[in-house]
Amino acid sequence: MEDRPTMTAFMQKNQPLTPVSPLLPVTLPHVSEPIPPLPMTPPDADEILDAASNEAALRTGLHVIWTAKDAVEYMWDLLHSDPVAQEGFLNAVNVISRTIHRGGKLIVSGVGKSGKIAKKVEATMNSFAIRSVYLHPTEAVHGDLGIIAENDALLLFTFSGRTQELSALLQHIPPHHPLLVITSHTHPSTCPLFAGRPASNCILLPAPIPVSETSSFGVPAPTTSTTTALVLSDALAIAVARRLYPSPADVFHKYHPGGAIGATAQRIGPRRMGDIAVAVADVPIAQKHKHSMTSPTLTALDILLAAARSPSGWVRIASDTIVAPRQIQKLGSPEQLDYPVHALDPGVVVEKGDWISVPAASTVAEARQWIEDMRLSERGRAFLREGTVLGIVDAWGDVSAVVEIEDVIELEASLAMGD
């Protein structure tokens, strides 16, 4: 193929860029038929799209998705095998969990496309009752720094690790606040945002990409890098939710009652033990009532009055002693009202040491099957009798919720019948 002349070559020869228009005749020739008017709108897009352009668009889409898949797999390999990445992820889970457990919140921030990812992560965290707030770094130095409380932790999104707005923000945040950064850096020593802050409070969450976006697509638009940041932050949110709560699904459905997700949850109903359990912290403690002053100790009447104010029907006598709703319903006879708590029938008041532990992640079906299998033996029938309190063990290993054994039997039966 012969070389085509370039514009530069034409200009070097002082040749005009377009040929000289011929002189028009003074008298125009007669036109027998009028020229039809030109369309005022461009031709329909369908007329100019051909098979080649469609194929090119499809190839582009597939290439972008394939590139994102490779980047996520690359990050998976890093978290699966790299000690630095593993330590950073586990430290992040622990720090966020402790922050929420102590009444603090997670401050998330980023600029540009990273800021959009930060806002999405804020919403996801809040869906799991992991209290989070998005802080714009520029607005922060104009008064919004006031949302940062003493026990809060920070999660910053920056692929480069040197975003100027974030560096400026950190100058005004005391170094005792834990600093988590999702970035392309794979070692804390190379991330500029950690400079000048105590290493013990700096947590790196590596989200690198194997090939730059410029090399992949010819333009440095944040695409693959924001995908990896989003995937890693979603993984962090789920891990923290499982660390904090016996059943993250229960928490999520509580804060997401609307839309298709809420409708689906209502149809399916609770399926895990953590979903049907009542948090011990939400159970009111019975107090001595003025109408039961005939006895110096708590009476059955005090329990009934506390149950009337309890949304779940459960009542605590002390921090580790509880009365289940079905047992409270048996206290209705008038002659029992003045009975002291210690004089009530055995099994009405159950101490924590007598609760039967069941993991929160167990399904209701698994729990019921275990109960039925255990009741085949004499020993199982003895400690899984009617009125037994099941203590639900959360991810921390604490018994933080309770269920009546009858609830497991009845609920699983109703689910099996399709109610």
Tab-separated table of C-alpha atoms in Angstrom, residues 11-367:
chain	number	residue	atom	x	y	z
A	11	MET	CA	1.664	22.405	4.756
A	12	GLN	CA	5.395	22.114	4.202
A	13	LYS	CA	4.755	22.412	0.457
A	14	ASN	CA	2.563	25.461	1.041
A	15	GLN	CA	-0.276	23.746	-0.688
A	16	PRO	CA	-3.856	24.641	0.279
A	17	LEU	CA	-5.676	22.095	2.399
A	18	THR	CA	-8.589	21.978	-0.032
A	19	PRO	CA	-8.670	22.445	-3.816
A	20	VAL	CA	-9.562	25.859	-5.145
A	21	SER	CA	-13.236	26.087	-5.936
A	22	PRO	CA	-13.991	26.708	-9.634
A	23	LEU	CA	-15.530	30.029	-10.619
A	24	LEU	CA	-19.303	29.868	-10.757
A	25	PRO	CA	-21.073	31.192	-13.866
A	26	VAL	CA	-22.804	34.481	-13.490
A	27	THR	CA	-26.045	33.022	-14.834
A	28	LEU	CA	-27.167	29.789	-13.231
A	29	PRO	CA	-28.526	27.071	-15.503
A	30	HIS	CA	-32.293	26.471	-15.536
A	31	VAL	CA	-33.451	23.627	-13.282
A	32	SER	CA	-36.455	21.817	-14.669
A	33	GLU	CA	-37.482	20.218	-11.361
A	34	PRO	CA	-37.180	21.724	-7.868
A	35	ILE	CA	-34.550	20.258	-5.555
A	36	PRO	CA	-36.223	18.362	-2.738
A	37	PRO	CA	-35.668	19.893	0.695
A	38	LEU	CA	-32.890	18.409	2.823
A	39	PRO	CA	-33.901	16.698	6.072
A	40	MET	CA	-33.635	18.884	9.164
A	41	THR	CA	-32.716	15.900	11.386
A	42	PRO	CA	-29.840	13.437	11.018
A	43	PRO	CA	-30.590	9.979	9.701
A	44	ASP	CA	-31.880	7.397	12.132
A	45	ALA	CA	-29.116	5.816	14.191
A	46	ASP	CA	-30.256	2.346	13.143
A	47	GLU	CA	-29.403	3.245	9.536
A	48	ILE	CA	-25.777	3.986	10.344
A	49	LEU	CA	-25.183	1.046	12.685
A	50	ASP	CA	-23.817	-1.957	10.891
A	51	ALA	CA	-22.821	-5.437	11.973
A	52	ALA	CA	-19.165	-4.430	12.356
A	53	SER	CA	-19.882	-1.654	14.849
A	54	ASN	CA	-22.225	-3.901	16.839
A	55	GLU	CA	-19.584	-6.586	17.047
A	56	ALA	CA	-16.986	-4.055	18.179
A	57	ALA	CA	-19.278	-2.778	20.953
A	58	LEU	CA	-19.906	-6.323	22.175
A	59	ARG	CA	-16.179	-7.097	22.165
A	60	THR	CA	-15.550	-3.964	24.214
A	61	GLY	CA	-18.139	-4.939	26.802
A	62	LEU	CA	-16.755	-8.459	27.111
A	63	HIS	CA	-13.210	-7.108	27.395
A	64	VAL	CA	-14.136	-4.761	30.266
A	65	ILE	CA	-15.947	-7.538	32.166
A	66	TRP	CA	-13.119	-10.012	31.592
A	67	THR	CA	-10.580	-7.455	32.798
A	68	ALA	CA	-12.609	-6.857	35.968
A	69	LYS	CA	-12.835	-10.611	36.553
A	70	ASP	CA	-9.069	-10.968	36.252
A	71	ALA	CA	-8.550	-8.115	38.702
A	72	VAL	CA	-10.895	-9.641	41.285
A	73	GLU	CA	-9.174	-13.031	40.914
A	74	TYR	CA	-5.815	-11.283	41.341
A	75	MET	CA	-7.043	-9.674	44.563
A	76	TRP	CA	-8.466	-13.024	45.757
A	77	ASP	CA	-5.068	-14.665	45.244
A	78	LEU	CA	-3.446	-11.841	47.215
A	79	LEU	CA	-5.820	-12.150	50.178
A	80	HIS	CA	-5.576	-15.943	50.057
A	81	SER	CA	-1.788	-16.130	50.141
A	82	ASP	CA	-0.212	-12.813	51.162
A	83	PRO	CA	0.386	-12.375	54.938
A	84	VAL	CA	0.275	-8.570	54.685
A	85	ALA	CA	-3.116	-8.603	52.965
A	86	GLN	CA	-4.468	-11.180	55.409
A	87	GLU	CA	-3.235	-9.250	58.444
A	88	GLY	CA	-4.737	-6.032	57.115
A	89	PHE	CA	-8.138	-7.596	56.466
A	90	LEU	CA	-8.324	-9.306	59.869
A	91	ASN	CA	-7.173	-6.153	61.670
A	92	ALA	CA	-9.806	-4.155	59.803
A	93	VAL	CA	-12.562	-6.572	60.855
A	94	ASN	CA	-11.400	-6.423	64.474
A	95	VAL	CA	-11.054	-2.636	64.568
A	96	ILE	CA	-14.449	-1.923	63.011
A	97	SER	CA	-16.131	-4.511	65.242
A	98	ARG	CA	-14.564	-3.036	68.388
A	99	THR	CA	-15.438	0.474	67.248
A	100	ILE	CA	-19.130	-0.388	66.860
A	101	HIS	CA	-19.118	-2.488	70.052
A	102	ARG	CA	-17.834	0.543	71.995
A	103	GLY	CA	-20.438	2.909	70.605
A	104	GLY	CA	-18.289	4.482	67.896
A	105	LYS	CA	-18.881	4.662	64.158
A	106	LEU	CA	-17.007	4.222	60.900
A	107	ILE	CA	-16.131	7.393	58.975
A	108	VAL	CA	-15.730	6.662	55.247
A	109	SER	CA	-14.255	9.100	52.757
A	110	GLY	CA	-12.920	9.374	49.232
A	111	VAL	CA	-12.719	11.751	46.269
A	112	GLY	CA	-14.137	11.392	42.774
A	113	LYS	CA	-15.093	7.868	41.746
A	114	SER	CA	-13.528	6.538	44.959
A	115	GLY	CA	-15.897	8.817	46.845
A	116	LYS	CA	-18.848	7.194	45.071
A	117	ILE	CA	-17.603	3.778	46.199
A	118	ALA	CA	-17.226	5.112	49.741
A	119	LYS	CA	-20.855	6.264	49.737
A	120	LYS	CA	-22.019	2.824	48.612
A	121	VAL	CA	-19.997	1.181	51.371
A	122	GLU	CA	-21.508	3.572	53.914
A	123	ALA	CA	-24.982	2.431	52.830
A	124	THR	CA	-24.048	-1.260	52.981
A	125	MET	CA	-22.522	-0.927	56.441
A	126	ASN	CA	-25.602	0.865	57.763
A	127	SER	CA	-27.814	-1.912	56.393
A	128	PHE	CA	-26.029	-4.233	58.811
A	129	ALA	CA	-26.266	-1.783	61.745
A	130	ILE	CA	-22.552	-1.018	61.363
A	131	ARG	CA	-23.004	2.677	61.983
A	132	SER	CA	-21.205	4.587	59.236
A	133	VAL	CA	-21.074	8.166	57.959
A	134	TYR	CA	-19.662	9.505	54.700
A	135	LEU	CA	-17.411	12.538	55.151
A	136	HIS	CA	-16.458	14.633	52.121
A	137	PRO	CA	-12.808	15.642	52.663
A	138	THR	CA	-13.337	19.190	51.404
A	139	GLU	CA	-16.520	19.775	53.388
A	140	ALA	CA	-14.759	18.314	56.423
A	141	VAL	CA	-12.344	21.226	56.725
A	142	HIS	CA	-15.277	23.614	56.393
A	143	GLY	CA	-17.016	22.428	59.529
A	144	ASP	CA	-17.973	18.777	58.976
A	145	LEU	CA	-15.043	17.564	61.079
A	146	GLY	CA	-17.511	17.816	63.932
A	147	ILE	CA	-19.075	14.461	63.004
A	148	ILE	CA	-15.906	12.633	64.089
A	149	ALA	CA	-16.282	11.439	67.688
A	150	GLU	CA	-13.655	10.158	70.106
A	151	ASN	CA	-14.219	6.419	69.451
A	152	ASP	CA	-14.607	6.568	65.660
A	153	ALA	CA	-12.439	4.843	63.040
A	154	LEU	CA	-11.695	6.008	59.482
A	155	LEU	CA	-11.906	4.080	56.203
A	156	LEU	CA	-10.431	5.931	53.221
A	157	PHE	CA	-10.639	5.002	49.529
A	158	THR	CA	-7.774	6.064	47.278
A	159	PHE	CA	-6.235	3.973	44.525
A	160	SER	CA	-3.067	6.083	44.408
A	161	GLY	CA	-2.725	6.341	48.166
A	162	ARG	CA	-1.710	9.984	47.878
A	163	THR	CA	-4.947	11.877	47.196
A	164	GLN	CA	-4.252	15.470	48.210
A	165	GLU	CA	-7.686	16.114	49.702
A	166	LEU	CA	-7.365	13.080	51.964
A	167	SER	CA	-3.848	14.056	53.014
A	168	ALA	CA	-5.152	17.499	53.948
A	169	LEU	CA	-8.031	15.941	55.886
A	170	LEU	CA	-5.739	13.713	57.956
A	171	GLN	CA	-3.796	16.734	59.169
A	172	HIS	CA	-6.839	17.668	61.252
A	173	ILE	CA	-7.645	14.195	62.643
A	174	PRO	CA	-5.856	13.076	65.841
A	175	PRO	CA	-3.544	10.093	65.286
A	176	HIS	CA	-5.268	7.907	67.901
A	177	HIS	CA	-8.138	7.272	65.458
A	178	PRO	CA	-7.601	3.961	63.598
A	179	LEU	CA	-6.927	4.617	59.911
A	180	LEU	CA	-7.969	1.990	57.338
A	181	VAL	CA	-7.079	2.573	53.676
A	182	ILE	CA	-8.272	0.628	50.622
A	183	THR	CA	-5.630	1.321	47.995
A	184	SER	CA	-3.446	-0.174	45.280
A	185	HIS	CA	-0.452	-0.328	47.613
A	186	THR	CA	0.472	-3.784	48.852
A	187	HIS	CA	2.576	-2.767	51.861
A	188	PRO	CA	1.905	-0.094	54.500
A	189	SER	CA	5.413	1.359	54.136
A	190	THR	CA	4.675	2.572	50.596
A	191	CYS	CA	1.327	4.289	51.295
A	192	PRO	CA	1.875	8.059	51.696
A	193	LEU	CA	-1.303	8.532	53.773
A	194	PHE	CA	0.289	6.595	56.643
A	195	ALA	CA	3.246	8.974	56.891
A	196	GLY	CA	3.563	10.552	60.321
A	197	ARG	CA	0.876	8.373	61.945
A	198	PRO	CA	1.511	5.539	64.434
A	199	ALA	CA	1.938	2.229	62.626
A	200	SER	CA	-0.239	0.468	65.201
A	201	ASN	CA	-3.230	2.534	64.055
A	202	CYS	CA	-2.596	2.167	60.304
A	203	ILE	CA	-4.299	-0.719	58.499
A	204	LEU	CA	-3.697	-1.392	54.808
A	205	LEU	CA	-6.350	-3.121	52.689
A	206	PRO	CA	-4.645	-3.862	49.354
A	207	ALA	CA	-6.848	-3.665	46.257
A	208	PRO	CA	-4.355	-3.580	43.370
A	209	ILE	CA	-5.087	-4.355	39.737
A	210	PRO	CA	-2.754	-6.493	37.589
A	211	VAL	CA	-2.968	-4.235	34.511
A	212	SER	CA	-3.462	-0.478	34.489
A	213	GLU	CA	-6.705	0.887	33.083
A	214	THR	CA	-4.754	2.842	30.487
A	215	SER	CA	-3.126	-0.353	29.244
A	216	SER	CA	-6.451	-2.213	29.302
A	217	PHE	CA	-8.742	0.394	27.733
A	218	GLY	CA	-6.533	3.204	26.454
A	219	VAL	CA	-7.920	5.642	29.035
A	220	PRO	CA	-7.192	6.008	32.791
A	221	ALA	CA	-10.901	6.089	33.704
A	222	PRO	CA	-11.509	4.449	37.113
A	223	THR	CA	-13.171	1.161	36.164
A	224	THR	CA	-11.218	-1.914	37.217
A	225	SER	CA	-9.788	-0.117	40.249
A	226	THR	CA	-13.209	0.909	41.570
A	227	THR	CA	-14.507	-2.625	40.999
A	228	THR	CA	-11.793	-4.168	43.188
A	229	ALA	CA	-12.323	-1.513	45.876
A	230	LEU	CA	-16.054	-2.231	45.902
A	231	VAL	CA	-15.590	-6.010	46.084
A	232	LEU	CA	-13.084	-5.768	48.941
A	233	SER	CA	-15.246	-3.359	50.932
A	234	ASP	CA	-18.295	-5.609	50.483
A	235	ALA	CA	-16.251	-8.526	51.805
A	236	LEU	CA	-15.253	-6.375	54.775
A	237	ALA	CA	-18.872	-5.407	55.509
A	238	ILE	CA	-20.099	-9.025	55.514
A	239	ALA	CA	-17.187	-10.181	57.685
A	240	VAL	CA	-17.816	-7.425	60.251
A	241	ALA	CA	-21.560	-8.127	60.289
A	242	ARG	CA	-20.906	-11.811	61.019
A	243	ARG	CA	-18.492	-10.837	63.771
A	244	LEU	CA	-20.949	-8.451	65.440
A	245	TYR	CA	-24.284	-10.231	65.213
A	246	PRO	CA	-25.594	-13.777	65.703
A	247	SER	CA	-27.562	-13.467	62.465
A	248	PRO	CA	-26.601	-10.717	60.003
A	249	ALA	CA	-29.657	-11.680	57.937
A	250	ASP	CA	-31.918	-10.795	60.845
A	251	VAL	CA	-30.248	-7.406	61.223
A	252	PHE	CA	-30.332	-6.726	57.489
A	253	HIS	CA	-34.025	-7.559	57.154
A	254	LYS	CA	-34.808	-5.385	60.156
A	255	TYR	CA	-33.248	-2.350	58.469
A	256	HIS	CA	-34.381	-3.253	54.935
A	257	PRO	CA	-38.141	-3.889	55.165
A	258	GLY	CA	-38.952	-2.242	51.845
A	259	GLY	CA	-38.657	-3.240	48.213
A	260	ALA	CA	-38.244	-6.705	46.763
A	261	ILE	CA	-35.729	-7.654	49.469
A	262	GLY	CA	-38.179	-6.859	52.244
A	263	ALA	CA	-41.031	-8.647	50.477
A	264	THR	CA	-38.900	-11.750	49.945
A	265	ALA	CA	-37.855	-11.811	53.596
A	266	GLN	CA	-41.477	-11.675	54.701
A	267	ARG	CA	-42.400	-14.597	52.448
A	268	ILE	CA	-39.484	-16.775	53.474
A	269	GLY	CA	-39.675	-16.003	57.189
A	270	PRO	CA	-36.859	-16.594	59.676
A	271	ARG	CA	-34.802	-19.686	58.984
A	272	ARG	CA	-31.836	-19.523	61.364
A	273	MET	CA	-31.792	-19.610	65.124
A	274	GLY	CA	-30.367	-16.114	65.275
A	275	ASP	CA	-33.354	-14.916	63.235
A	276	ILE	CA	-35.963	-16.064	65.751
A	277	ALA	CA	-33.997	-15.323	68.919
A	278	VAL	CA	-34.641	-12.478	71.360
A	279	ALA	CA	-31.559	-10.507	72.404
A	280	VAL	CA	-30.954	-10.796	76.129
A	281	ALA	CA	-30.024	-7.117	76.264
A	282	ASP	CA	-33.536	-6.239	75.034
A	283	VAL	CA	-35.286	-8.211	77.798
A	284	PRO	CA	-36.444	-5.918	80.660
A	285	ILE	CA	-35.460	-6.679	84.245
A	286	ALA	CA	-38.382	-6.976	86.687
A	287	GLN	CA	-38.542	-4.292	89.369
A	288	LYS	CA	-40.273	-4.287	92.735
A	289	HIS	CA	-43.731	-2.737	92.140
A	290	LYS	CA	-45.592	-0.631	94.672
A	291	HIS	CA	-48.623	-2.954	94.468
A	292	SER	CA	-46.567	-5.956	95.643
A	293	MET	CA	-44.975	-4.459	98.728
A	294	THR	CA	-46.380	-7.236	100.937
A	295	SER	CA	-43.228	-9.211	100.121
A	296	PRO	CA	-39.698	-7.787	100.407
A	297	THR	CA	-38.560	-9.808	97.380
A	298	LEU	CA	-39.740	-9.981	93.793
A	299	THR	CA	-43.042	-11.807	93.339
A	300	ALA	CA	-44.991	-13.361	90.504
A	301	LEU	CA	-46.937	-10.080	90.233
A	302	ASP	CA	-43.701	-8.177	89.575
A	303	ILE	CA	-42.894	-10.630	86.776
A	304	LEU	CA	-46.356	-10.201	85.227
A	305	LEU	CA	-46.107	-6.413	85.358
A	306	ALA	CA	-42.673	-6.510	83.693
A	307	ALA	CA	-43.987	-8.918	81.037
A	308	ALA	CA	-46.763	-6.458	80.180
A	309	ARG	CA	-44.065	-3.936	79.228
A	310	SER	CA	-41.851	-6.448	77.420
A	311	PRO	CA	-42.272	-6.458	73.605
A	312	SER	CA	-41.039	-10.049	73.431
A	313	GLY	CA	-42.807	-11.316	76.572
A	314	TRP	CA	-39.496	-12.357	78.162
A	315	VAL	CA	-38.533	-11.026	81.606
A	316	ARG	CA	-35.225	-11.077	83.464
A	317	ILE	CA	-34.998	-11.418	87.218
A	318	ALA	CA	-31.308	-10.507	87.095
A	319	SER	CA	-28.718	-10.095	84.372
A	320	ASP	CA	-28.304	-13.875	84.012
A	321	THR	CA	-31.700	-15.195	85.184
A	322	ILE	CA	-34.727	-15.236	82.895
A	323	VAL	CA	-38.396	-16.230	82.666
A	324	ALA	CA	-39.802	-17.344	79.285
A	325	PRO	CA	-43.190	-16.166	77.936
A	326	ARG	CA	-44.842	-19.603	78.195
A	327	GLN	CA	-43.821	-19.861	81.838
A	328	ILE	CA	-45.182	-16.376	82.543
A	329	GLN	CA	-48.549	-17.397	81.106
A	330	LYS	CA	-48.798	-20.029	83.849
A	331	LEU	CA	-48.638	-17.394	86.598
A	332	GLY	CA	-52.158	-16.092	86.081
A	333	SER	CA	-53.927	-17.670	89.069
A	334	PRO	CA	-54.669	-15.126	91.870
A	335	GLU	CA	-53.137	-17.250	94.622
A	336	GLN	CA	-49.761	-17.168	92.863
A	337	LEU	CA	-49.450	-13.399	92.535
A	338	ASP	CA	-47.847	-12.903	95.941
A	339	TYR	CA	-45.509	-15.883	95.604
A	340	PRO	CA	-41.853	-14.876	95.920
A	341	VAL	CA	-39.795	-15.710	92.882
A	342	HIS	CA	-37.793	-18.357	94.721
A	343	ALA	CA	-41.044	-20.146	95.684
A	344	LEU	CA	-42.290	-20.569	92.116
A	345	ASP	CA	-42.370	-23.991	90.476
A	346	PRO	CA	-39.024	-25.371	89.254
A	347	GLY	CA	-38.321	-24.425	85.665
A	348	VAL	CA	-40.165	-21.096	85.782
A	349	VAL	CA	-37.037	-19.075	86.546
A	350	VAL	CA	-34.033	-20.321	84.573
A	351	GLU	CA	-30.464	-19.337	85.354
A	352	LYS	CA	-27.977	-18.821	82.526
A	353	GLY	CA	-26.052	-21.922	83.506
A	354	ASP	CA	-29.117	-24.008	82.657
A	355	TRP	CA	-29.633	-22.555	79.169
A	356	ILE	CA	-28.858	-25.047	76.388
A	357	SER	CA	-26.376	-23.515	73.931
A	358	VAL	CA	-27.205	-23.490	70.216
A	359	PRO	CA	-25.147	-21.680	67.525
A	360	ALA	CA	-26.898	-18.674	66.019
A	361	ALA	CA	-25.978	-19.809	62.510
A	362	SER	CA	-27.829	-23.128	62.906
A	363	THR	CA	-30.980	-23.357	60.854
A	364	VAL	CA	-34.292	-23.909	62.586
A	365	ALA	CA	-34.569	-27.258	60.802
A	366	GLU	CA	-31.148	-28.347	62.098
A	367	ALA	CA	-32.035	-27.310	65.649
